[in-house]
Structure formats: structure tokens, C-alpha cells
């Protein structure tokens, strides 16, 4: 394992223009020869965008493979990327929402989707005014990869938390506006934990609702992270405060608003999402389905 770590770290030190050569090779192999999860990707796109033609779906699918290959080499680059380069390559827009939350004394829950490249958001710890920044990650089967990704997310002053630990940490933290927690919030719950589902991209979608439960129990500031790929190797994340319709959030209000915002993002740039994920495989396990069209 130590040898593998050294190899990956050495590769990560290569300039991105060199790593993108590897990305181009992976794209060619995945798209033209292997067809990595081609059926899953095609089906997800067809069901998510029924209004699009077969040719439009083909174009989106091809661009996805390009973006996915870039994501893989950019993740490796994360092992050694400097703070300066990370700040140049990821532009953070509308940071005022974090200052607003701090002035209100509200800790922050950041909600992102699997939009490329969410792994490059780590430098936000140096950007926002909150002292404690906690990227939330899910335990994986490989101890090696879990340790490596935890190291990546702990860079630049972050304090990564495993998903099973985060809720308790939030409840124990002082409500002073000094803590921010970043969830990749479109995770698919394990089938044993599927309960609530909603309409998302024309499909019955099992939804992770842990952060939604926090919204009804605590006075927190919820912020949507809208990712955009500007060009190869450069991204923007635009932060949007999510406000309740009334004085306080009601049950499932935040989860519905998040999915509506994410849906709008995907309609703008449909090729920049993780379509290879089997997001809708547990539809039949949904116990409570909200047919509301996620009105904000």
C-alpha cells in the first residue's frame, strides 16, 4: 500500500495538462471500447430528459464520459494540489451568505450534488469566515481509499467527518455561526434506510433526509452549492441561501428545495453530473412518496 501511495502521489504532482492526456486515454477506452456502464448512463439520461432526442442524449452521454475522465484525474491531483492552485481553479461566488449566517449566529449546512467537480471544494475552508469546516464523507469498503480521501478532504484546515458521526457533532457544537458542514446531499440511502422519496428528474427518487431532520430541530443556515464547469480544469461554485417559506422549515421542505435547485442546475449543464451512479435502483423501497413537484 505504501508503494501505491507513493505512485499516486508522484502522479498527482504532474501538471494537469499532463494528467489530462491520461484523461483523454481513459475517455477513449471508456467510451469507444469498454462502454463503462453505458446502459445505466443511457437509461438515466433518457428517463431524466424525456423531451430530448436520441441524438441529444448521445451528445450528453459523450460529454459525460469526457467530464468523468477529467474528474478521475482531478481527484488524483487533489492528493498534492496546492492551496494557491485550488483557489485559482475553483472560484467561490456569493460568499456573503456565509458572512450573513455568521452574523446571525447560525451554523451552516452546505448542500452539494454529484456535480463535477465537487471534490475540489476543499479550499473553501480558507474562503469562508467560519472557523470549523467539516466535509462529510461516507465510509467505503477500502480502508486505503477511505484514508486517502479523508486526507484530501482534511487539507486546507478542514475537519472531515464520517457520515455516522456528523449528526452528533452538529448537535454538540455550539450554535455560534462558527461551523460549516458540507454534505453531498443527493446520496442514495442504503435500501434498509430508504423511507422518503420525491419527484426528481421525472422519476420516483429515494432521498437522504438526515439534513432535513436537522432543519426542523435546529436553527441552521442551509446553503446550496451550485457547481459549474467553466472550462477544463476550472470551476465555479455559486452559493445560494435556502430560506423557509414560513418562519421555520417544515418537514421535507429543505430536501425538496435542494432537489429542485439541483434539477435546475442539471438542466443547464446535463453532462456534468455523475450519471453512472445507479441512483434510482431502490425506487420500490420508498415508503412515503411526495408527489409535489418540489415547488420552491
Short mmCIF file of C-alpha atoms in Angstrom, two decimals:
data_model
loop_
_atom_site.label_atom_id
_atom_site.label_comp_id
_atom_site.label_asym_id
_atom_site.label_seq_id
_atom_site.Cartn_x
_atom_site.Cartn_y
_atom_site.Cartn_z
CA UNK A 1 0.00 0.00 0.00
CA UNK A 2 2.83 2.41 0.80
CA UNK A 3 4.22 1.81 -2.68
CA UNK A 4 0.80 2.53 -4.23
CA UNK A 5 0.51 5.74 -2.19
CA UNK A 6 3.91 6.87 -3.45
CA UNK A 7 2.95 6.11 -7.06
CA UNK A 8 -0.34 8.01 -6.79
CA UNK A 9 1.33 10.93 -5.07
CA UNK A 10 4.00 11.04 -7.78
CA UNK A 11 1.32 11.03 -10.49
CA UNK A 12 -0.58 13.77 -8.65
CA UNK A 13 2.49 16.01 -8.80
CA UNK A 14 2.36 16.03 -12.60
CA UNK A 15 0.92 19.19 -14.19
CA UNK A 16 -2.77 18.97 -15.03
CA UNK A 17 -2.02 19.41 -18.72
CA UNK A 18 -0.13 16.09 -18.50
CA UNK A 19 -2.83 14.42 -16.40
CA UNK A 20 -5.41 15.42 -18.99
CA UNK A 21 -3.53 13.28 -21.51
CA UNK A 22 -4.30 10.32 -19.23
CA UNK A 23 -7.88 11.56 -19.08
CA UNK A 24 -8.14 11.56 -22.88
CA UNK A 25 -6.86 7.98 -22.98
CA UNK A 26 -9.39 6.90 -20.33
CA UNK A 27 -12.15 8.63 -22.25
CA UNK A 28 -11.25 6.77 -25.44
CA UNK A 29 -11.14 3.42 -23.65
CA UNK A 30 -14.34 4.01 -21.65
CA UNK A 31 -16.39 5.49 -24.47
CA UNK A 32 -15.26 3.61 -27.55
CA UNK A 33 -14.02 0.25 -26.24
CA UNK A 34 -15.21 -0.64 -22.72
CA UNK A 35 -18.52 1.25 -22.67
CA UNK A 36 -18.33 1.70 -18.89
CA UNK A 37 -21.92 1.48 -17.55
CA UNK A 38 -23.20 2.65 -20.92
CA UNK A 39 -26.65 1.15 -20.43
CA UNK A 40 -27.02 2.69 -16.95
CA UNK A 41 -25.93 6.12 -18.19
CA UNK A 42 -28.18 5.99 -21.26
CA UNK A 43 -31.21 4.88 -19.27
CA UNK A 44 -30.65 7.54 -16.59
CA UNK A 45 -30.40 10.27 -19.23
CA UNK A 46 -33.42 9.08 -21.22
CA UNK A 47 -35.65 8.96 -18.15
CA UNK A 48 -34.33 12.26 -16.75
CA UNK A 49 -34.75 14.17 -20.02
CA UNK A 50 -37.65 12.53 -21.90
CA UNK A 51 -38.02 15.65 -24.03
CA UNK A 52 -34.58 15.19 -25.61
CA UNK A 53 -33.97 13.33 -28.85
CA UNK A 54 -31.81 10.24 -29.21
CA UNK A 55 -29.08 12.38 -30.78
CA UNK A 56 -29.19 14.91 -27.91
CA UNK A 57 -28.88 12.07 -25.39
CA UNK A 58 -25.90 10.67 -27.33
CA UNK A 59 -24.14 14.07 -27.24
CA UNK A 60 -24.76 14.48 -23.49
CA UNK A 61 -23.52 10.94 -22.85
CA UNK A 62 -20.30 11.53 -24.78
CA UNK A 63 -19.64 14.79 -22.90
CA UNK A 64 -20.31 12.97 -19.63
CA UNK A 65 -17.56 10.46 -20.39
CA UNK A 66 -15.18 13.36 -21.05
CA UNK A 67 -16.10 15.08 -17.78
CA UNK A 68 -15.97 11.82 -15.83
CA UNK A 69 -12.44 11.10 -17.08
CA UNK A 70 -11.37 14.61 -16.08
CA UNK A 71 -12.95 14.08 -12.66
CA UNK A 72 -10.86 10.94 -12.09
CA UNK A 73 -7.51 12.61 -12.83
CA UNK A 74 -8.54 15.76 -10.95
CA UNK A 75 -9.29 13.60 -7.90
CA UNK A 76 -5.76 12.20 -8.08
CA UNK A 77 -4.46 15.76 -8.46
CA UNK A 78 -6.23 16.57 -5.18
CA UNK A 79 -3.62 14.48 -3.33
CA UNK A 80 -0.98 17.18 -3.84
CA UNK A 81 -2.70 20.27 -5.19
CA UNK A 82 -1.57 23.48 -3.50
CA UNK A 83 -3.95 25.92 -1.88
CA UNK A 84 -2.98 28.57 -4.43
CA UNK A 85 -3.81 26.33 -7.39
CA UNK A 86 -7.01 25.13 -5.75
CA UNK A 87 -8.13 28.74 -5.22
CA UNK A 88 -7.34 29.62 -8.85
CA UNK A 89 -9.15 26.61 -10.30
CA UNK A 90 -12.25 26.81 -8.10
CA UNK A 91 -13.92 30.21 -7.92
CA UNK A 92 -16.27 30.76 -4.98
CA UNK A 93 -19.15 33.15 -5.79
CA UNK A 94 -21.58 34.88 -3.41
CA UNK A 95 -19.63 34.29 -0.21
CA UNK A 96 -21.82 36.88 1.51
CA UNK A 97 -24.25 34.14 2.53
CA UNK A 98 -21.61 32.74 4.90
CA UNK A 99 -20.97 36.14 6.50
CA UNK A 100 -24.72 36.57 6.84
CA UNK A 101 -25.08 33.23 8.63
CA UNK A 102 -22.19 34.03 10.96
CA UNK A 103 -23.71 37.41 11.83
CA UNK A 104 -26.94 35.59 12.68
CA UNK A 105 -25.05 33.14 14.88
CA UNK A 106 -26.22 30.18 12.76
CA UNK A 107 -24.04 27.23 11.87
CA UNK A 108 -24.09 26.31 8.20
CA UNK A 109 -25.21 23.20 6.33
CA UNK A 110 -23.85 23.21 2.77
CA UNK A 111 -25.69 21.00 0.26
CA UNK A 112 -23.96 19.91 -2.96
CA UNK A 113 -24.80 17.33 -5.61
CA UNK A 114 -22.59 14.91 -7.52
CA UNK A 115 -21.78 17.67 -9.99
CA UNK A 116 -18.20 17.80 -11.23
CA UNK A 117 -16.01 18.58 -9.52
CA UNK A 118 -17.36 18.53 -6.00
CA UNK A 119 -14.06 17.09 -4.71
CA UNK A 120 -12.29 20.39 -5.47
CA UNK A 121 -14.30 22.39 -2.94
CA UNK A 122 -11.87 21.68 -0.09
CA UNK A 123 -10.20 25.10 -0.24
CA UNK A 124 -13.46 26.73 0.85
CA UNK A 125 -12.13 26.41 4.41
CA UNK A 126 -9.79 29.30 3.62
CA UNK A 127 -12.51 31.34 1.94
CA UNK A 128 -15.48 31.43 4.29
CA UNK A 129 -15.43 33.11 7.73
CA UNK A 130 -16.46 30.05 9.76
CA UNK A 131 -13.60 28.65 11.88
CA UNK A 132 -14.61 24.99 11.59
CA UNK A 133 -15.29 23.44 8.19
CA UNK A 134 -16.41 19.81 8.07
CA UNK A 135 -16.67 17.96 4.73
CA UNK A 136 -18.87 14.92 5.35
CA UNK A 137 -17.84 11.61 3.77
CA UNK A 138 -19.31 8.12 3.67
CA UNK A 139 -17.35 5.10 4.80
CA UNK A 140 -16.17 2.91 1.92
CA UNK A 141 -15.16 -0.74 1.88
CA UNK A 142 -11.49 0.01 1.19
CA UNK A 143 -9.59 1.35 4.21
CA UNK A 144 -6.88 2.53 1.83
CA UNK A 145 -9.17 4.74 -0.25
CA UNK A 146 -11.07 5.96 2.80
CA UNK A 147 -7.83 7.12 4.43
CA UNK A 148 -6.64 8.79 1.23
CA UNK A 149 -9.91 10.65 0.64
CA UNK A 150 -10.04 11.69 4.29
CA UNK A 151 -6.54 13.18 3.93
CA UNK A 152 -7.63 15.02 0.79
CA UNK A 153 -10.70 16.46 2.50
CA UNK A 154 -8.72 17.44 5.59
CA UNK A 155 -6.44 19.68 3.56
CA UNK A 156 -6.51 23.46 3.94
CA UNK A 157 -7.81 23.41 7.51
CA UNK A 158 -10.85 21.18 7.05
CA UNK A 159 -12.01 18.69 9.67
CA UNK A 160 -13.64 15.81 7.77
CA UNK A 161 -16.36 13.80 9.49
CA UNK A 162 -17.74 10.37 8.66
CA UNK A 163 -21.49 10.44 7.96
CA UNK A 164 -22.38 8.41 11.05
CA UNK A 165 -20.57 10.91 13.28
CA UNK A 166 -21.78 14.18 11.81
CA UNK A 167 -25.28 14.44 13.30
CA UNK A 168 -23.98 14.02 16.84
CA UNK A 169 -21.22 16.56 16.13
CA UNK A 170 -23.77 19.10 14.90
CA UNK A 171 -25.94 18.66 17.99
CA UNK A 172 -22.93 19.02 20.29
CA UNK A 173 -21.43 22.04 18.50
CA UNK A 174 -22.04 25.48 19.93
CA UNK A 175 -24.64 27.43 17.94
CA UNK A 176 -22.43 30.43 17.23
CA UNK A 177 -22.14 30.59 13.44
CA UNK A 178 -18.57 29.26 13.50
CA UNK A 179 -19.16 25.82 12.00
CA UNK A 180 -19.95 24.72 8.43
CA UNK A 181 -20.79 21.18 7.32
CA UNK A 182 -20.71 20.16 3.65
CA UNK A 183 -22.98 17.30 2.54
CA UNK A 184 -23.03 15.71 -0.90
CA UNK A 185 -26.76 15.62 -0.35
CA UNK A 186 -28.03 13.62 -3.32
CA UNK A 187 -26.63 10.39 -1.91
CA UNK A 188 -28.82 7.33 -2.38
CA UNK A 189 -29.75 5.82 1.00
CA UNK A 190 -28.98 2.15 1.60
CA UNK A 191 -32.06 0.09 0.78
CA UNK A 192 -32.56 -0.65 4.51
CA UNK A 193 -32.80 3.11 5.18
CA UNK A 194 -34.99 4.13 2.26
CA UNK A 195 -38.13 5.77 3.60
CA UNK A 196 -38.91 9.06 1.90
CA UNK A 197 -38.97 9.71 -1.85
CA UNK A 198 -39.84 12.60 -4.14
CA UNK A 199 -40.16 13.61 -7.80
CA UNK A 200 -36.72 14.38 -9.21
CA UNK A 201 -35.97 14.48 -12.93
CA UNK A 202 -39.33 12.84 -13.74
CA UNK A 203 -38.61 9.86 -11.50
CA UNK A 204 -39.53 8.49 -8.09
CA UNK A 205 -36.30 9.17 -6.22
CA UNK A 206 -35.24 7.81 -2.81
CA UNK A 207 -33.87 10.75 -0.84
CA UNK A 208 -31.38 11.02 2.01
CA UNK A 209 -33.12 13.15 4.65
CA UNK A 210 -30.70 13.38 7.57
CA UNK A 211 -30.01 17.07 6.95
CA UNK A 212 -33.74 17.72 6.54
CA UNK A 213 -34.37 16.42 10.04
CA UNK A 214 -31.84 18.95 11.33
CA UNK A 215 -33.77 21.76 9.62
CA UNK A 216 -36.87 21.16 11.74
CA UNK A 217 -34.98 20.70 15.03
CA UNK A 218 -32.24 23.33 14.94
CA UNK A 219 -31.83 26.94 13.82
CA UNK A 220 -29.31 26.44 11.00
CA UNK A 221 -28.46 28.21 7.75
CA UNK A 222 -28.81 25.99 4.66
CA UNK A 223 -26.76 26.86 1.58
CA UNK A 224 -26.95 25.23 -1.85
CA UNK A 225 -23.63 24.82 -3.70
CA UNK A 226 -24.24 25.24 -7.43
CA UNK A 227 -21.29 23.75 -9.33
CA UNK A 228 -20.38 24.84 -12.86
CA UNK A 229 -17.54 23.69 -15.11
CA UNK A 230 -16.25 26.86 -16.78
CA UNK A 231 -13.67 25.06 -18.91
CA UNK A 232 -11.31 22.16 -18.50
CA UNK A 233 -9.64 22.41 -15.09
CA UNK A 234 -11.64 25.46 -13.95
CA UNK A 235 -14.87 25.52 -11.97
CA UNK A 236 -17.22 27.91 -10.20
CA UNK A 237 -19.37 27.25 -7.17
CA UNK A 238 -22.16 29.73 -6.60
CA UNK A 239 -23.65 29.69 -3.09
CA UNK A 240 -27.41 30.19 -2.61
CA UNK A 241 -29.09 30.53 0.77
CA UNK A 242 -32.17 28.32 1.17
CA UNK A 243 -34.88 30.07 3.21
CA UNK A 244 -38.06 28.57 4.69
CA UNK A 245 -41.41 29.56 3.24
CA UNK A 246 -42.65 30.43 6.72
CA UNK A 247 -40.97 31.32 9.97
CA UNK A 248 -39.35 27.87 10.23
CA UNK A 249 -38.66 24.95 7.92
CA UNK A 250 -41.36 22.31 7.75
CA UNK A 251 -40.74 18.59 7.32
CA UNK A 252 -39.11 17.74 3.96
CA UNK A 253 -39.03 21.40 2.90
CA UNK A 254 -35.23 21.59 2.66
CA UNK A 255 -34.83 18.25 0.88
CA UNK A 256 -37.43 19.29 -1.72
CA UNK A 257 -35.87 22.70 -2.28
CA UNK A 258 -32.40 21.19 -2.60
CA UNK A 259 -33.56 18.72 -5.25
CA UNK A 260 -35.34 21.48 -7.16
CA UNK A 261 -32.19 23.61 -7.19
CA UNK A 262 -30.11 20.62 -8.28
CA UNK A 263 -32.60 19.81 -11.01
CA UNK A 264 -32.30 23.36 -12.34
CA UNK A 265 -28.50 23.02 -12.34
CA UNK A 266 -28.67 19.78 -14.32
CA UNK A 267 -30.97 21.28 -16.93
CA UNK A 268 -28.34 23.97 -17.52
CA UNK A 269 -25.40 21.54 -17.79
CA UNK A 270 -26.73 17.98 -18.05
CA UNK A 271 -23.37 16.40 -18.98
CA UNK A 272 -21.64 17.45 -15.75
CA UNK A 273 -23.39 15.02 -13.37
CA UNK A 274 -22.49 11.51 -12.16
CA UNK A 275 -24.91 9.64 -14.45
CA UNK A 276 -23.06 6.35 -13.99
CA UNK A 277 -24.47 6.11 -10.46
CA UNK A 278 -27.45 3.75 -10.00
CA UNK A 279 -29.41 6.46 -8.25
CA UNK A 280 -32.88 5.05 -8.90
CA UNK A 281 -32.30 1.37 -8.12
CA UNK A 282 -34.29 1.42 -4.83
CA UNK A 283 -37.48 3.10 -6.09
CA UNK A 284 -39.64 0.18 -4.98
CA UNK A 285 -38.41 0.54 -1.38
CA UNK A 286 -39.89 4.04 -0.95
CA UNK A 287 -42.46 4.06 1.84
CA UNK A 288 -43.51 7.71 1.81
CA UNK A 289 -43.63 9.38 -1.61
CA UNK A 290 -44.07 13.13 -2.05
CA UNK A 291 -45.61 13.77 -5.45
CA UNK A 292 -45.30 17.53 -5.05
CA UNK A 293 -43.17 18.84 -7.93
CA UNK A 294 -40.66 20.33 -5.48
CA UNK A 295 -42.05 23.84 -5.63
CA UNK A 296 -39.75 26.39 -4.01
#
